Coordinates of C-alpha atoms in Angstrom, one line a residue:
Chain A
X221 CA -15.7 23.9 8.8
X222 CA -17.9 24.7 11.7
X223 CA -16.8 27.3 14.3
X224 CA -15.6 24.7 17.1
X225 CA -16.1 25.0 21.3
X226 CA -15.2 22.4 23.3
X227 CA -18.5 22.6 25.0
X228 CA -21.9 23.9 23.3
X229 CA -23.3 26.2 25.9
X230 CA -26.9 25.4 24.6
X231 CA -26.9 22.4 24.3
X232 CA -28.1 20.6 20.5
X233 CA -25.5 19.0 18.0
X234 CA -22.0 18.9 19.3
X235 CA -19.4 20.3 17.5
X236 CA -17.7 18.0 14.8
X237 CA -13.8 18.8 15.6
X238 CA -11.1 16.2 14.9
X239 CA -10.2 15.7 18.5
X240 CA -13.4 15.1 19.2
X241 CA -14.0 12.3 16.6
X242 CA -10.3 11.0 17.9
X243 CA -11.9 11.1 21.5
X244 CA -14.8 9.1 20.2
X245 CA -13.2 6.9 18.5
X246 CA -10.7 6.0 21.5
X247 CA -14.0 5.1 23.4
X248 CA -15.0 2.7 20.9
X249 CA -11.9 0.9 20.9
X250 CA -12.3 0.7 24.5
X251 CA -15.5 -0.1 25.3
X252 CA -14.8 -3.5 22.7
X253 CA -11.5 -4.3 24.5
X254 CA -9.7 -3.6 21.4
X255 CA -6.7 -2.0 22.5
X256 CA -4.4 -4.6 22.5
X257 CA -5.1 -5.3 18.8
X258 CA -4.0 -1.4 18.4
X259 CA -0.4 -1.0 18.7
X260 CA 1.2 1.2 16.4
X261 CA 2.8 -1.5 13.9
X262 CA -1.0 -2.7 13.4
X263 CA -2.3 0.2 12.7
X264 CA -0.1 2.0 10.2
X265 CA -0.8 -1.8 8.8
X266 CA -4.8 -1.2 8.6
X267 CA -3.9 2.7 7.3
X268 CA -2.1 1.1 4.8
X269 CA -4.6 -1.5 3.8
X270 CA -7.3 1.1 4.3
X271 CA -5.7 3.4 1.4
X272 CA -5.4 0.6 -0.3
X273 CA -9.2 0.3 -0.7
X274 CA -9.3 3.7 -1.9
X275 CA -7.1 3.3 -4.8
X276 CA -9.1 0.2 -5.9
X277 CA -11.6 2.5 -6.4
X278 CA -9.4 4.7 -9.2
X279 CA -7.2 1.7 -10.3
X280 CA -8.8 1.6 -14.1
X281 CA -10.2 4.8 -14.1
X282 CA -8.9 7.3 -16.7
X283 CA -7.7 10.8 -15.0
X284 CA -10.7 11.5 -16.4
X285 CA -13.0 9.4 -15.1
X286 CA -11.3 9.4 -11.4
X287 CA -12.1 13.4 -12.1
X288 CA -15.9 12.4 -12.0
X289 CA -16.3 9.5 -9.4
X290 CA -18.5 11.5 -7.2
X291 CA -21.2 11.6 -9.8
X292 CA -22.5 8.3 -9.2
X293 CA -23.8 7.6 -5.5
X294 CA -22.6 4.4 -5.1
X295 CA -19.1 5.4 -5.6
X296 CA -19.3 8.6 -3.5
X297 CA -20.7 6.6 -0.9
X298 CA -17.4 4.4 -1.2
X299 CA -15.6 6.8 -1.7
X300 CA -16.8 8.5 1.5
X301 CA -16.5 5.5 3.4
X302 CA -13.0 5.0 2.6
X303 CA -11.7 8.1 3.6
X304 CA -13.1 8.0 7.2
X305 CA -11.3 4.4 8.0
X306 CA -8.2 6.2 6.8
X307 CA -9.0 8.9 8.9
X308 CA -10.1 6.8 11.8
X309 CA -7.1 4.8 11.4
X310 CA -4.8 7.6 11.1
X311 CA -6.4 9.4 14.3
X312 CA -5.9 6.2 16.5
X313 CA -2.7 5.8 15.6
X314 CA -1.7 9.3 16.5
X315 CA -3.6 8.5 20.0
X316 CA -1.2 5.5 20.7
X317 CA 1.7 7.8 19.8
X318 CA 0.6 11.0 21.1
X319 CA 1.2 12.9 18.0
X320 CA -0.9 16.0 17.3
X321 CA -1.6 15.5 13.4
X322 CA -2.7 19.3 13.1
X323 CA 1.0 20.3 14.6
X324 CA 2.5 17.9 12.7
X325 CA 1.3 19.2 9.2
X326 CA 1.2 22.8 9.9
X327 CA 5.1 21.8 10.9
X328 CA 5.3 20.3 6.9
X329 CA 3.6 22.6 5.6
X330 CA 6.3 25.0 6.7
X331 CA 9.6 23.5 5.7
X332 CA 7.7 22.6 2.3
X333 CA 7.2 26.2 1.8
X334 CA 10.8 26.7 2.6
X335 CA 11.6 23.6 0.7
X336 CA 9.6 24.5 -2.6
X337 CA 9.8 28.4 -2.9
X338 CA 7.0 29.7 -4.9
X339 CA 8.1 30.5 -8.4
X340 CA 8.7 34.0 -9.5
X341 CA 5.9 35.9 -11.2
X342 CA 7.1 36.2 -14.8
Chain B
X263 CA -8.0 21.0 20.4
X264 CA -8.0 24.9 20.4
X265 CA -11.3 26.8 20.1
X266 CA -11.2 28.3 16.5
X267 CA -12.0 31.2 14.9
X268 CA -11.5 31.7 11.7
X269 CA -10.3 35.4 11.4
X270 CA -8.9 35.8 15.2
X271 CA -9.4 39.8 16.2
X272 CA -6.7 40.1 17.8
X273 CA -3.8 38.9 15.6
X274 CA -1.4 36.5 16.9
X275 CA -1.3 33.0 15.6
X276 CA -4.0 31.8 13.9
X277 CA -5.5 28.8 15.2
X278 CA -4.7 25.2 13.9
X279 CA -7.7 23.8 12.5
X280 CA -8.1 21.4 9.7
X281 CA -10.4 23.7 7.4
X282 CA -7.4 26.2 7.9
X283 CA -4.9 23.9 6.8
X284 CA -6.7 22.4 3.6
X285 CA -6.6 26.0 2.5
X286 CA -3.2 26.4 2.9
X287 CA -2.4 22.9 1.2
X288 CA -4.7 24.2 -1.8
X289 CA -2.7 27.7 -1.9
X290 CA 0.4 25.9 -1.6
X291 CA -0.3 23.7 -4.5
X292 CA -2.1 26.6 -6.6
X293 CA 1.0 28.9 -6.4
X294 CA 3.2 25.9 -7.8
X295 CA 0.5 24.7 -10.6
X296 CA 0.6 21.8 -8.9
X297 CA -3.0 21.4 -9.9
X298 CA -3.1 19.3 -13.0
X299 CA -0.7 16.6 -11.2
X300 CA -3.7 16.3 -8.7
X301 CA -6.7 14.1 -10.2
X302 CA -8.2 12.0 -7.5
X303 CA -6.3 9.1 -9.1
X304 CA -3.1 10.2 -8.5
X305 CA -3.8 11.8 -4.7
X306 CA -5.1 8.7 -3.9
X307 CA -2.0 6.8 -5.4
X308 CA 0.4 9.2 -3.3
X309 CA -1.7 8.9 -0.3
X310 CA -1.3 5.2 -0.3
X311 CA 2.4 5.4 -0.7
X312 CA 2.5 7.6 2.1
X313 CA 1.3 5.6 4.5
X314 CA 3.1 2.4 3.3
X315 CA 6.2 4.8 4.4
X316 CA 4.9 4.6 7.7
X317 CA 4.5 0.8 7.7
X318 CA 8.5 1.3 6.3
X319 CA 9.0 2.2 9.8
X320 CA 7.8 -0.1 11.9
X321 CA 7.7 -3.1 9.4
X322 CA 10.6 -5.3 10.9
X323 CA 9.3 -4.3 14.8
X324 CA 8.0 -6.2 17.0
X325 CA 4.4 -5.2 18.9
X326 CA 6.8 -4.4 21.9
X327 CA 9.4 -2.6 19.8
X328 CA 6.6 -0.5 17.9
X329 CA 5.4 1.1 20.9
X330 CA 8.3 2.6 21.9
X331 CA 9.1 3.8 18.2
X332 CA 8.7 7.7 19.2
X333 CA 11.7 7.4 22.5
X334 CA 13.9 8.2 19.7
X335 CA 13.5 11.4 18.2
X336 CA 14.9 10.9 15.4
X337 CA 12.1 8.0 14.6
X338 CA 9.7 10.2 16.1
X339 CA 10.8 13.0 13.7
X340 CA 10.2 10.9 10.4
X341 CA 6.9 9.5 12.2
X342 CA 5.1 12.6 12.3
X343 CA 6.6 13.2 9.0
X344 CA 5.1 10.6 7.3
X345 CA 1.7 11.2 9.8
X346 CA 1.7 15.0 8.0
X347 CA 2.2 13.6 4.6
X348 CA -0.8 11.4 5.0
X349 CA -3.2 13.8 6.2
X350 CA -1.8 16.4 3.4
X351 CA -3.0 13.5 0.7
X352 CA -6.1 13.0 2.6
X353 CA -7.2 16.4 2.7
X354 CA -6.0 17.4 -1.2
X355 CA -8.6 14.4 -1.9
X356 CA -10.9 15.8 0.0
X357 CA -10.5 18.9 -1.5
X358 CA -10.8 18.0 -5.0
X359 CA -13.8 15.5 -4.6
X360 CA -15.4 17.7 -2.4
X361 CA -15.6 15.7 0.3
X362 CA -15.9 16.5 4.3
X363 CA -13.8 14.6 5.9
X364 CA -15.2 15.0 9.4
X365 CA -18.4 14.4 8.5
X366 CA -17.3 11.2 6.7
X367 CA -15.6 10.4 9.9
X368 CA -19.2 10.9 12.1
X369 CA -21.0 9.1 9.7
X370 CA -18.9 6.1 9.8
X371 CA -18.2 5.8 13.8
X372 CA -22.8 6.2 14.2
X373 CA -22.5 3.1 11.4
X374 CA -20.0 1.1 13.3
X375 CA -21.7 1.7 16.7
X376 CA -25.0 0.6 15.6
X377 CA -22.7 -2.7 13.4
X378 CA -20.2 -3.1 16.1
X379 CA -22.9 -2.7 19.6
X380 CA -20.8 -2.9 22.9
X381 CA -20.3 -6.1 24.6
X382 CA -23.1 -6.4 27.7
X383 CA -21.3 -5.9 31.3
X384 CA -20.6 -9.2 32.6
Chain C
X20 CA 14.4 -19.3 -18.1
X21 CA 14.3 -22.6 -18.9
X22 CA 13.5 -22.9 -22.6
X23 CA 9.5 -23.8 -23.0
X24 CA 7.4 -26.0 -25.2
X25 CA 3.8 -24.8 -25.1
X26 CA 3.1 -28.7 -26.3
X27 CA 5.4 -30.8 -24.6
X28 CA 6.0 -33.9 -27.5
X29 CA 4.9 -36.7 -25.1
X30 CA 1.5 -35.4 -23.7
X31 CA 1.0 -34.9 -20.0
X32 CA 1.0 -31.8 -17.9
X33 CA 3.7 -28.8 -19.0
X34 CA 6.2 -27.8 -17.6
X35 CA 5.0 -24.9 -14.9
X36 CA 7.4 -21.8 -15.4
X37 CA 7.0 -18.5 -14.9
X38 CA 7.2 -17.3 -18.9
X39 CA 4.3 -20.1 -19.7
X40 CA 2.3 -18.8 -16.8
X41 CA 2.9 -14.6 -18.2
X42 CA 1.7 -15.6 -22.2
X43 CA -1.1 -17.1 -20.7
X44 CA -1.8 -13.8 -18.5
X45 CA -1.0 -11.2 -21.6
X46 CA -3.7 -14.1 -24.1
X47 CA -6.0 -13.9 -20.9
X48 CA -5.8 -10.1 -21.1
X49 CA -5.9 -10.2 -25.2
X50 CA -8.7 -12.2 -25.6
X51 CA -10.9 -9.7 -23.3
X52 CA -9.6 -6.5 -24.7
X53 CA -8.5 -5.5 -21.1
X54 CA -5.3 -4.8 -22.7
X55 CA -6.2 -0.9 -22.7
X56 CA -6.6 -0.9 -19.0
X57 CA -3.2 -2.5 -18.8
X58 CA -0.9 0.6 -18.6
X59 CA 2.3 0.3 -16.5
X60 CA 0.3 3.0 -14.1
X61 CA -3.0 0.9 -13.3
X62 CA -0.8 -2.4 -13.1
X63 CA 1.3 -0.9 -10.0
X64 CA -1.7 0.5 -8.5
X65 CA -3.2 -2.7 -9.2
X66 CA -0.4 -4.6 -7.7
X67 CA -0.6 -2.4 -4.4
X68 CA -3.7 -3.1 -3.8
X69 CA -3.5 -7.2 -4.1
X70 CA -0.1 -6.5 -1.9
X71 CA -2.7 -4.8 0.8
X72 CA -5.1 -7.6 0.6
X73 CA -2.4 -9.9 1.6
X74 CA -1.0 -7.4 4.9
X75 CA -5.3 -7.0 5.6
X76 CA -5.3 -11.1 6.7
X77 CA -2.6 -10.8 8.4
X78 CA -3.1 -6.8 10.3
X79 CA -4.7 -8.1 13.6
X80 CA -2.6 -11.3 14.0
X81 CA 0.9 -11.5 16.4
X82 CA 3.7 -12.6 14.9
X83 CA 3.1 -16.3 16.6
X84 CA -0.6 -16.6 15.2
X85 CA 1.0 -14.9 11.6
X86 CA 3.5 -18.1 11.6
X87 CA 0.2 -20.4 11.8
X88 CA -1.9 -18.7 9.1
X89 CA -1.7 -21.6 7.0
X90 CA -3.4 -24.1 9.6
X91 CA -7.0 -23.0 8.4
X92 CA -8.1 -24.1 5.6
X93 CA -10.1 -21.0 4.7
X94 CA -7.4 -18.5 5.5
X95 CA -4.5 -20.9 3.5
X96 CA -7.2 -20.9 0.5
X97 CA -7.1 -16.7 1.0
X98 CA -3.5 -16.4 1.1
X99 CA -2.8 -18.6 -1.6
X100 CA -5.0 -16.4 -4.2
X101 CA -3.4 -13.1 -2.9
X102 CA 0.0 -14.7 -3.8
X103 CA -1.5 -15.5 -7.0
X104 CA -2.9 -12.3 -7.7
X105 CA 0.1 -10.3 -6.2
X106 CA 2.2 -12.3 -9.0
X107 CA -0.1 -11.9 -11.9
X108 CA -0.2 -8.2 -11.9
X109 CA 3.8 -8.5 -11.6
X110 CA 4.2 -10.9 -14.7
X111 CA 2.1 -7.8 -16.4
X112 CA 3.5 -5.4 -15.5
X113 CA 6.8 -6.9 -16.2
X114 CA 5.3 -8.2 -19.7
X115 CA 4.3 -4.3 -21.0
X116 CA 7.6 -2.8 -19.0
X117 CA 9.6 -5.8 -21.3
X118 CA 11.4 -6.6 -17.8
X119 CA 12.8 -10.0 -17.2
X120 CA 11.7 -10.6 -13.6
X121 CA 14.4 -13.1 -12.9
X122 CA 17.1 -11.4 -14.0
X123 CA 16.5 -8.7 -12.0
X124 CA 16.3 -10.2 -9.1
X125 CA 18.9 -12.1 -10.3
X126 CA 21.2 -9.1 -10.7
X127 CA 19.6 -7.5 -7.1
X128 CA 20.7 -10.6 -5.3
X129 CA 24.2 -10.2 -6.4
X130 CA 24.2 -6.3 -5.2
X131 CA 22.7 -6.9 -2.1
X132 CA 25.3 -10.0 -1.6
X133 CA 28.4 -7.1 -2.2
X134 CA 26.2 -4.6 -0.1
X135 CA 25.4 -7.5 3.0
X136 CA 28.5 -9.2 3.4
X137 CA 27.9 -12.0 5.5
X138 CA 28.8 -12.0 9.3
X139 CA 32.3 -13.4 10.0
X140 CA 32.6 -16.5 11.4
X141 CA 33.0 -16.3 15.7
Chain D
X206 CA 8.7 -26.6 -12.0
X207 CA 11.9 -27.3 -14.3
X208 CA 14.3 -29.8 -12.1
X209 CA 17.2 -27.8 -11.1
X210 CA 21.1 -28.7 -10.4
X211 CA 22.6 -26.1 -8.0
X212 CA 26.3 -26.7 -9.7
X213 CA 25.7 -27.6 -13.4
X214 CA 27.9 -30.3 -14.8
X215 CA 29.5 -28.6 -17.7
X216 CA 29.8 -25.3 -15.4
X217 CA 28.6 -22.2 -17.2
X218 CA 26.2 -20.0 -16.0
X219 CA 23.3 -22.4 -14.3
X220 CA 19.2 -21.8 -15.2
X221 CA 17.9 -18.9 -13.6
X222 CA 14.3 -20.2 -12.2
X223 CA 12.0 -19.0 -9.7
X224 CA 13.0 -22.3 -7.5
X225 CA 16.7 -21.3 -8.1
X226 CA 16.2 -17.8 -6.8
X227 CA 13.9 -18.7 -4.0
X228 CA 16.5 -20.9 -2.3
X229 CA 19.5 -18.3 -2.9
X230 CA 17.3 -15.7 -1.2
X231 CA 16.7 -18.3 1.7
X232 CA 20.5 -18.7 2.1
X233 CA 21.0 -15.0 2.1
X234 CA 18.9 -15.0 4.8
X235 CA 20.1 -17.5 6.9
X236 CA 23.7 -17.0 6.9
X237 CA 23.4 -13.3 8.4
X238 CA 20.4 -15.0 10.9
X239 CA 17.5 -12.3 9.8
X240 CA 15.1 -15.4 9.7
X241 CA 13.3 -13.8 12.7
X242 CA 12.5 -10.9 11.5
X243 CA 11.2 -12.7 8.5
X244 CA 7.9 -13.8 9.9
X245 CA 4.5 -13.8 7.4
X246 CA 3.6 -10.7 9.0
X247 CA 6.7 -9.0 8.4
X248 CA 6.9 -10.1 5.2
X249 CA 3.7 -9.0 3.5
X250 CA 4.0 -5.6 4.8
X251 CA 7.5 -5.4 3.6
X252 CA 6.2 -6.3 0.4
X253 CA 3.5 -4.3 0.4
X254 CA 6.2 -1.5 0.6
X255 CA 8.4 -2.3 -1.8
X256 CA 4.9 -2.3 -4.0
X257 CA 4.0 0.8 -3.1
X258 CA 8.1 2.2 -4.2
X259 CA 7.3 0.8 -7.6
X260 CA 3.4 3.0 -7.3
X261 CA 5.9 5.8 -6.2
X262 CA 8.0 5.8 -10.0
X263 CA 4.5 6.1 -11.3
X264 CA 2.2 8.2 -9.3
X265 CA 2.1 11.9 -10.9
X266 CA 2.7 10.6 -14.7
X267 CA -0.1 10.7 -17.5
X268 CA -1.1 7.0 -19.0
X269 CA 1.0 8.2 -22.4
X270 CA 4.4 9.3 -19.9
X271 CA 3.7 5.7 -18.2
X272 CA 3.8 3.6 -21.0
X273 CA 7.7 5.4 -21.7
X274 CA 9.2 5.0 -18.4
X275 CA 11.8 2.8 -19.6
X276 CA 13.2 5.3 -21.8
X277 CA 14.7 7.1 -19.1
X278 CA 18.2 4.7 -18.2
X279 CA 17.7 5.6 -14.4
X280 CA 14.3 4.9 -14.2
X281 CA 14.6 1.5 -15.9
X282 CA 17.0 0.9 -13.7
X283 CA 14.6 2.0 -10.3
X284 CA 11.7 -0.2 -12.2
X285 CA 13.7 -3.2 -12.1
X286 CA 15.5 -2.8 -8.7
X287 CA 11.9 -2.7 -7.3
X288 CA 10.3 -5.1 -9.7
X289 CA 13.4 -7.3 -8.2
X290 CA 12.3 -6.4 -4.4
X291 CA 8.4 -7.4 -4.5
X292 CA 9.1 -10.2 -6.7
X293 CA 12.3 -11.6 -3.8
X294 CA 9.6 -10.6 -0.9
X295 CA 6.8 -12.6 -2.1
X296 CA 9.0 -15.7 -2.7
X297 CA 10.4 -15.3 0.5
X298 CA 7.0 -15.2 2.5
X299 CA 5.7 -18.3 -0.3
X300 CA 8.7 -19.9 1.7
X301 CA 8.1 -19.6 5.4
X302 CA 4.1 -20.5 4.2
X303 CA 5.1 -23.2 2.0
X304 CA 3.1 -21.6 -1.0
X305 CA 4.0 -23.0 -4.2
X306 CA 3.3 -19.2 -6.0
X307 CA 3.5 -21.2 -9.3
X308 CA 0.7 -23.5 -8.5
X309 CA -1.4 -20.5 -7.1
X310 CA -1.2 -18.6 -9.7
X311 CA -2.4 -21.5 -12.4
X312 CA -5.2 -22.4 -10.3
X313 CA -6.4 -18.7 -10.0
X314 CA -5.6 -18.3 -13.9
X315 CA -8.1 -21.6 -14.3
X316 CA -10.2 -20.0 -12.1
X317 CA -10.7 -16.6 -14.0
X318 CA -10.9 -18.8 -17.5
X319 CA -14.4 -20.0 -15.9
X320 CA -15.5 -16.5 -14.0
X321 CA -15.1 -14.5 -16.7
X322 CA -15.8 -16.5 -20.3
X323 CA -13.8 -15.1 -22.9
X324 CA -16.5 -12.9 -25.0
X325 CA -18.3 -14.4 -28.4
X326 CA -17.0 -13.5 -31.4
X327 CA -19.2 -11.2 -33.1

């Protein structure tokens, strides 16, 4: 991933960070008046359905096949498109709750690795 | 979001990026041989039922009720629970299809700005 | 179940029950050699995803306008084929599972009746 | 649907059907007064859940360990409990919408026969 600043001294392609997509995002919502539609019950409802679409993708696939989806554009353009609503939807809804998603996995990832201790080299 | 950089000079703690944490999820799961459970067909599948165990949360809410689901901490614990687990799923995915999730993200708000234009100031 | 004649002896339309409608699914299935796609895995999956189709009509409604999603023609025509779906991919599953769908929910009624007990009268 | 008597004449147990169920669920409902949390909204999401428990029992097994999953006594036993939850869900949102889930799903099966044409035999 890029090397982030908040603000690109010289100017030219801003830096692609995840709170600045949630920024931009936020934005979009509001410049369409869409807010209201956006309370948290809805949104973890459009997450939900947006996950959804990705496993529609894989639903008859072999493991096998699911292992090569990417090899046909169509698909990895679906595929691609998928996970940024889950994103998208994930980020707003961590706006409307003000939960930091980064925090909150680096927080998992932690008790997992207390949780699940690696095993012993045999 | 912090500035990053991705070996910091002067110790401390490392900043919270999302490039940093896919790394760790892919350790985490490498150390474990986790790998062979994780085709894109299953991540997908457990991805999904991550986030319908957010809608667990707020499926008998009302609007009203659901945005006041993080004054209790112990909701707002298993909300940010559920919020990591999701963008754990999400970024395994990405990892394994080789997918950028950001860039995804970009791509899909320029699409929905161009789809989507903003209403005209009344 | 009620016992079934697949030709009932006077002519006319048969009976509609759940067991005639899951042969006609599994010969439906036969007949197009879709049977191999039809493992217990891909018929969840596939069952999630018609569940999500339904929440997606209804993600953006309030609870009033969710109550009156049946007034348009369109959107009753929508729902009703989600149902459908949602149910064929249950009958499946249940049919390569060998689960009797009623008497499960048969037996989970009665649980949930000792696990509930009803309010006492004020 | 087969005619149903609520208290058979002779006594013994009385016909488990859909119709049957779908009316005992109904009562369970009313008498401890959760008909307003059971709007469609609710509902679909709810069984979008339970839906995505069942994906759960599946969701890091091979194809060959899905097809065995009854084997295991306490796995059955999980199937069928949430088998028992989607199928009580969707016949309690068919109720509040006044979906006849029978009749859907033979007019989508009729439906199919004519979109996709059983193949010539060759």
């Amino acid at each position: 991933m890029t090397p982030v600043t908040e603000e690109p001294a010289g100017g030219g392609t801003p830096p692609r960070d995840l709170a600045r997509l949630q920024r931009r995002l936020a934005r979009f919502a509001a410049v369409r008046n869409w807010q209201p539609y956006h309370t948290p019950k809805n949104l973890v409802a459009a997450l939900s359905v947006e996950a959804s679409e990705l496993v529609e993708i894989f639903q008859w696939l072999t493991p096998e096949e699911s292992a090569r989806v990417m090899d046909d554009p169509d698909t990895a353009h679906r595929v691609r498109d998928e996970v940024a609503d889950v994103l998208a939807y994930l980020l707003q809804l961590c706006e409307v709750l003000g939960v930091d998603p980064l925090a909150a996995l680096e927080e998992k990832i932690d008790r997992n690795e207390r949780r699940f201790p690696p095993p012993e080299p045999s």
